[in-house]
PDB file of C-alpha atoms in Angstrom:
ATOM      1  CA  MET A 485      77.160  83.021 -57.134  1.00 88.00           C
ATOM      2  CA  LEU A 486      77.064  79.596 -55.520  1.00 90.00           C
ATOM      3  CA  ALA A 487      77.924  81.110 -52.132  1.00 92.00           C
ATOM      4  CA  LEU A 488      75.149  83.695 -52.444  1.00 93.00           C
ATOM      5  CA  VAL A 489      72.579  81.074 -53.352  1.00 94.00           C
ATOM      6  CA  TRP A 490      73.743  78.715 -50.604  1.00 95.00           C
ATOM      7  CA  LEU A 491      73.813  81.380 -47.875  1.00 94.00           C
ATOM      8  CA  THR A 492      70.392  82.633 -48.940  1.00 94.00           C
ATOM      9  CA  GLY A 493      69.100  79.074 -48.745  1.00 94.00           C
ATOM     10  CA  ILE A 494      70.530  78.660 -45.251  1.00 94.00           C
ATOM     11  CA  ALA A 495      68.855  81.908 -44.184  1.00 93.00           C
ATOM     12  CA  GLY A 496      65.579  80.656 -45.653  1.00 91.00           C
ATOM     13  CA  VAL A 497      65.836  77.335 -43.838  1.00 92.00           C
ATOM     14  CA  LEU A 498      66.600  79.067 -40.549  1.00 89.00           C
ATOM     15  CA  TRP A 499      63.592  81.377 -40.986  1.00 87.00           C
ATOM     16  CA  ALA A 500      61.267  78.405 -41.527  1.00 84.00           C
ATOM     17  CA  PRO A 501      58.959  77.528 -38.617  1.00 80.00           C
ATOM     18  CA  VAL A 502      60.451  74.045 -38.316  1.00 82.00           C
ATOM     19  CA  ALA A 503      63.784  75.612 -37.293  1.00 81.00           C
ATOM     20  CA  GLY A 504      62.167  76.679 -34.029  1.00 78.00           C
ATOM     21  CA  THR A 505      61.650  73.045 -33.034  1.00 78.00           C
ATOM     22  CA  VAL A 506      64.836  71.310 -34.177  1.00 78.00           C
ATOM     23  CA  LEU A 507      66.390  71.045 -30.711  1.00 79.00           C
ATOM     24  CA  ASN A 508      63.171  69.778 -29.107  1.00 76.00           C
ATOM     25  CA  ASP A 509      64.446  66.288 -29.892  1.00 76.00           C
ATOM     26  CA  ALA A 510      66.803  65.315 -27.054  1.00 77.00           C
ATOM     27  CA  ASN A 511      68.949  63.280 -29.495  1.00 83.00           C
ATOM     28  CA  LEU A 512      69.935  66.352 -31.504  1.00 80.00           C
ATOM     29  CA  ASP A 513      72.601  68.941 -30.679  1.00 84.00           C
ATOM     30  CA  TRP A 514      74.214  72.017 -32.255  1.00 84.00           C
ATOM     31  CA  LEU A 515      76.201  69.944 -34.747  1.00 89.00           C
ATOM     32  CA  ASP A 516      72.977  68.416 -36.043  1.00 86.00           C
ATOM     33  CA  VAL A 517      71.470  71.893 -36.419  1.00 86.00           C
ATOM     34  CA  ALA A 518      74.535  73.096 -38.349  1.00 88.00           C
ATOM     35  CA  VAL A 519      74.482  70.083 -40.701  1.00 92.00           C
ATOM     36  CA  TRP A 520      70.715  70.385 -41.164  1.00 88.00           C
ATOM     37  CA  ALA A 521      70.988  74.107 -41.965  1.00 90.00           C
ATOM     38  CA  PHE A 522      73.939  73.614 -44.327  1.00 94.00           C
ATOM     39  CA  LEU A 523      72.481  70.716 -46.328  1.00 95.00           C
ATOM     40  CA  GLY A 524      68.908  71.977 -46.211  1.00 92.00           C
ATOM     41  CA  GLY A 525      70.077  75.465 -47.123  1.00 94.00           C
ATOM     42  CA  GLY A 526      71.917  74.141 -50.151  1.00 94.00           C
ATOM     43  CA  LEU A 527      68.831  72.327 -51.392  1.00 95.00           C
ATOM     44  CA  TYR A 528      66.544  75.247 -50.578  1.00 93.00           C
ATOM     45  CA  GLY A 529      68.900  77.703 -52.287  1.00 94.00           C
ATOM     46  CA  ALA A 530      69.234  75.539 -55.403  1.00 95.00           C
ATOM     47  CA  GLY A 531      65.471  75.147 -55.615  1.00 94.00           C
ATOM     48  CA  GLY A 532      64.968  78.869 -55.224  1.00 92.00           C
ATOM     49  CA  TYR A 533      67.643  79.566 -57.823  1.00 94.00           C
ATOM     50  CA  PHE A 534      66.212  77.303 -60.525  1.00 95.00           C
ATOM     51  CA  ILE A 535      62.478  77.451 -59.763  1.00 95.00           C
ATOM     52  CA  GLY A 536      62.534  81.124 -58.757  1.00 93.00           C
ATOM     53  CA  GLY A 537      64.531  81.865 -61.904  1.00 93.00           C
ATOM     54  CA  LEU A 538      61.918  80.052 -63.963  1.00 94.00           C
ATOM     55  CA  VAL A 539      59.109  82.045 -62.353  1.00 93.00           C
ATOM     56  CA  LEU A 540      60.965  85.332 -62.893  1.00 92.00           C
ATOM     57  CA  TYR A 541      61.667  84.318 -66.506  1.00 93.00           C
ATOM     58  CA  ALA A 542      57.990  83.494 -67.114  1.00 91.00           C
ATOM     59  CA  LEU A 543      56.797  86.734 -65.519  1.00 89.00           C
ATOM     60  CA  SER A 544      59.283  88.813 -67.484  1.00 88.00           C
ATOM     61  CA  ARG A 545      58.043  87.356 -70.761  1.00 85.00           C
ATOM     62  CA  SER A 546      54.874  89.441 -70.455  1.00 82.00           C
ATOM     63  CA  VAL A 547      56.834  92.723 -70.359  1.00 80.00           C
ATOM     64  CA  GLY A 548      59.503  92.072 -72.941  1.00 77.00           C
ATOM     65  CA  GLY A 549      61.416  89.130 -71.632  1.00 78.00           C
ATOM     66  CA  ILE A 550      64.858  88.229 -70.467  1.00 88.00           C
ATOM     67  CA  THR A 551      66.632  84.934 -70.870  1.00 90.00           C
ATOM     68  CA  TYR A 552      66.329  82.177 -68.277  1.00 92.00           C
ATOM     69  CA  ARG A 553      70.022  82.586 -67.525  1.00 94.00           C
ATOM     70  CA  GLN A 554      69.603  86.320 -66.900  1.00 93.00           C
ATOM     71  CA  ALA A 555      66.623  85.626 -64.644  1.00 93.00           C
ATOM     72  CA  ARG A 556      68.596  83.127 -62.555  1.00 95.00           C
ATOM     73  CA  HIS A 557      71.599  85.430 -62.282  1.00 95.00           C
ATOM     74  CA  LEU A 558      69.434  88.420 -61.392  1.00 95.00           C
ATOM     75  CA  LEU A 559      67.709  86.406 -58.693  1.00 94.00           C
ATOM     76  CA  ALA A 560      71.019  85.135 -57.299  1.00 95.00           C
ATOM     77  CA  PHE A 561      72.660  88.556 -57.137  1.00 96.00           C
ATOM     78  CA  ALA A 562      69.525  90.193 -55.751  1.00 96.00           C
ATOM     79  CA  SER A 563      69.503  87.640 -52.928  1.00 95.00           C
ATOM     80  CA  ALA A 564      72.689  89.165 -51.476  1.00 96.00           C
ATOM     81  CA  PRO A 565      70.826  91.112 -48.742  1.00 96.00           C
ATOM     82  CA  VAL A 566      69.189  87.906 -47.494  1.00 95.00           C
ATOM     83  CA  ALA A 567      72.593  86.207 -47.404  1.00 95.00           C
ATOM     84  CA  LEU A 568      73.929  89.260 -45.576  1.00 95.00           C
ATOM     85  CA  SER A 569      71.141  88.947 -43.007  1.00 93.00           C
ATOM     86  CA  LEU A 570      72.415  85.470 -42.195  1.00 91.00           C
ATOM     87  CA  LEU A 571      75.884  86.818 -41.514  1.00 91.00           C
ATOM     88  CA  VAL A 572      74.786  89.976 -39.662  1.00 94.00           C
ATOM     89  CA  LEU A 573      71.487  89.183 -37.939  1.00 92.00           C
ATOM     90  CA  TRP A 574      71.791  85.532 -36.933  1.00 89.00           C
ATOM     91  CA  PRO A 575      74.932  85.880 -34.794  1.00 92.00           C
ATOM     92  CA  VAL A 576      73.148  88.618 -32.816  1.00 91.00           C
ATOM     93  CA  ARG A 577      70.000  86.536 -32.522  1.00 88.00           C
ATOM     94  CA  LEU A 578      71.981  83.536 -31.290  1.00 87.00           C
ATOM     95  CA  ALA A 579      73.902  85.702 -28.815  1.00 90.00           C
ATOM     96  CA  VAL A 580      70.658  87.099 -27.410  1.00 87.00           C
ATOM     97  CA  TYR A 581      68.550  83.912 -27.299  1.00 84.00           C
ATOM     98  CA  GLY A 582      71.012  81.001 -27.518  1.00 81.00           C
ATOM     99  CA  GLU A 583      69.416  77.583 -27.927  1.00 79.00           C
ATOM    100  CA  ASP A 584      65.909  78.989 -27.466  1.00 79.00           C
ATOM    101  CA  VAL A 585      65.950  79.952 -31.144  1.00 80.00           C
ATOM    102  CA  PHE A 586      65.768  76.239 -32.006  1.00 81.00           C
ATOM    103  CA  ARG A 587      63.351  75.146 -29.258  1.00 78.00           C
ATOM    104  CA  ARG A 588      59.607  75.584 -28.949  1.00 80.00           C
ATOM    105  CA  GLY A 589      58.761  78.280 -26.406  1.00 74.00           C
ATOM    106  CA  GLY A 590      61.522  79.897 -24.397  1.00 70.00           C
ATOM    107  CA  ALA A 591      62.941  83.388 -24.306  1.00 66.00           C
ATOM    108  CA  ASP A 592      62.817  84.007 -28.056  1.00 70.00           C
ATOM    109  CA  ARG A 593      59.159  85.025 -28.009  1.00 76.00           C
ATOM    110  CA  GLY A 594      57.636  88.454 -27.609  1.00 77.00           C
ATOM    111  CA  VAL A 595      58.705  91.921 -28.704  1.00 85.00           C
ATOM    112  CA  GLY A 596      62.369  90.995 -29.238  1.00 81.00           C
ATOM    113  CA  ASN A 597      61.426  88.252 -31.665  1.00 82.00           C
ATOM    114  CA  VAL A 598      59.077  90.624 -33.518  1.00 87.00           C
ATOM    115  CA  VAL A 599      61.964  93.081 -33.920  1.00 91.00           C
ATOM    116  CA  PHE A 600      64.123  90.335 -35.458  1.00 88.00           C
ATOM    117  CA  ILE A 601      61.287  89.333 -37.800  1.00 89.00           C
ATOM    118  CA  VAL A 602      60.790  92.930 -38.944  1.00 93.00           C
ATOM    119  CA  ILE A 603      64.513  93.293 -39.632  1.00 94.00           C
ATOM    120  CA  GLU A 604      64.523  89.990 -41.555  1.00 93.00           C
ATOM    121  CA  LEU A 605      61.579  91.197 -43.638  1.00 95.00           C
ATOM    122  CA  ALA A 606      63.458  94.435 -44.344  1.00 96.00           C
ATOM    123  CA  PHE A 607      66.292  92.358 -45.843  1.00 96.00           C
ATOM    124  CA  VAL A 608      63.748  90.476 -47.980  1.00 95.00           C
ATOM    125  CA  ALA A 609      62.216  93.783 -49.126  1.00 97.00           C
ATOM    126  CA  TRP A 610      65.705  95.003 -50.022  1.00 97.00           C
ATOM    127  CA  SER A 611      66.189  91.879 -52.164  1.00 96.00           C
ATOM    128  CA  LEU A 612      62.852  92.365 -53.896  1.00 95.00           C
ATOM    129  CA  ALA A 613      63.769  95.977 -54.637  1.00 97.00           C
ATOM    130  CA  LEU A 614      67.032  94.766 -56.188  1.00 96.00           C
ATOM    131  CA  VAL A 615      65.078  92.324 -58.361  1.00 94.00           C
ATOM    132  CA  ALA A 616      62.862  95.180 -59.565  1.00 93.00           C
ATOM    133  CA  VAL A 617      65.848  97.453 -60.290  1.00 95.00           C
ATOM    134  CA  GLY A 618      67.733  94.649 -62.034  1.00 93.00           C
ATOM    135  CA  LEU A 619      64.741  93.657 -64.106  1.00 90.00           C
ATOM    136  CA  ARG A 620      64.202  97.262 -65.129  1.00 89.00           C
ATOM    137  CA  GLY A 621      67.822  97.564 -66.163  1.00 89.00           C
ATOM    138  CA  LEU A 622      67.725  94.339 -68.182  1.00 88.00           C
ATOM    139  CA  LEU A 623      64.534  95.297 -69.970  1.00 84.00           C
ATOM    140  CA  ARG A 624      65.874  98.739 -70.905  1.00 82.00           C
ATOM    141  CA  ARG A 625      68.862  97.470 -72.851  1.00 67.00           C
TER     142      ARG A 625
END
């Protein structure tokens, strides 16, 4: 579960707008990006796990309720498609655009970038669908 949460956090950090400007600083290189994504992803994933779990728990209370632990676990397991997008989509994106992904401007703008965004949003929609299915299953017990 830790790996799912961490990889989802890394994917979230890399999707953030600030990721597109990390290498604008001439003092930073790929190692700095990797460390930033790993540490930031861990914090982002942990925050999403605990705060997102709390939000899901609070929302589920109005329709019957699940425990806070169930909400956190449901959220973590449902985040698997987003973690998968990091492992499937980002290597392709980096192969196509290289360093431009982490710099302002460059070749990673236009229709190609829109295609990557749409695919990323499809992974997020898949995760949300898994949350809905999981919540339905938990409430039916």
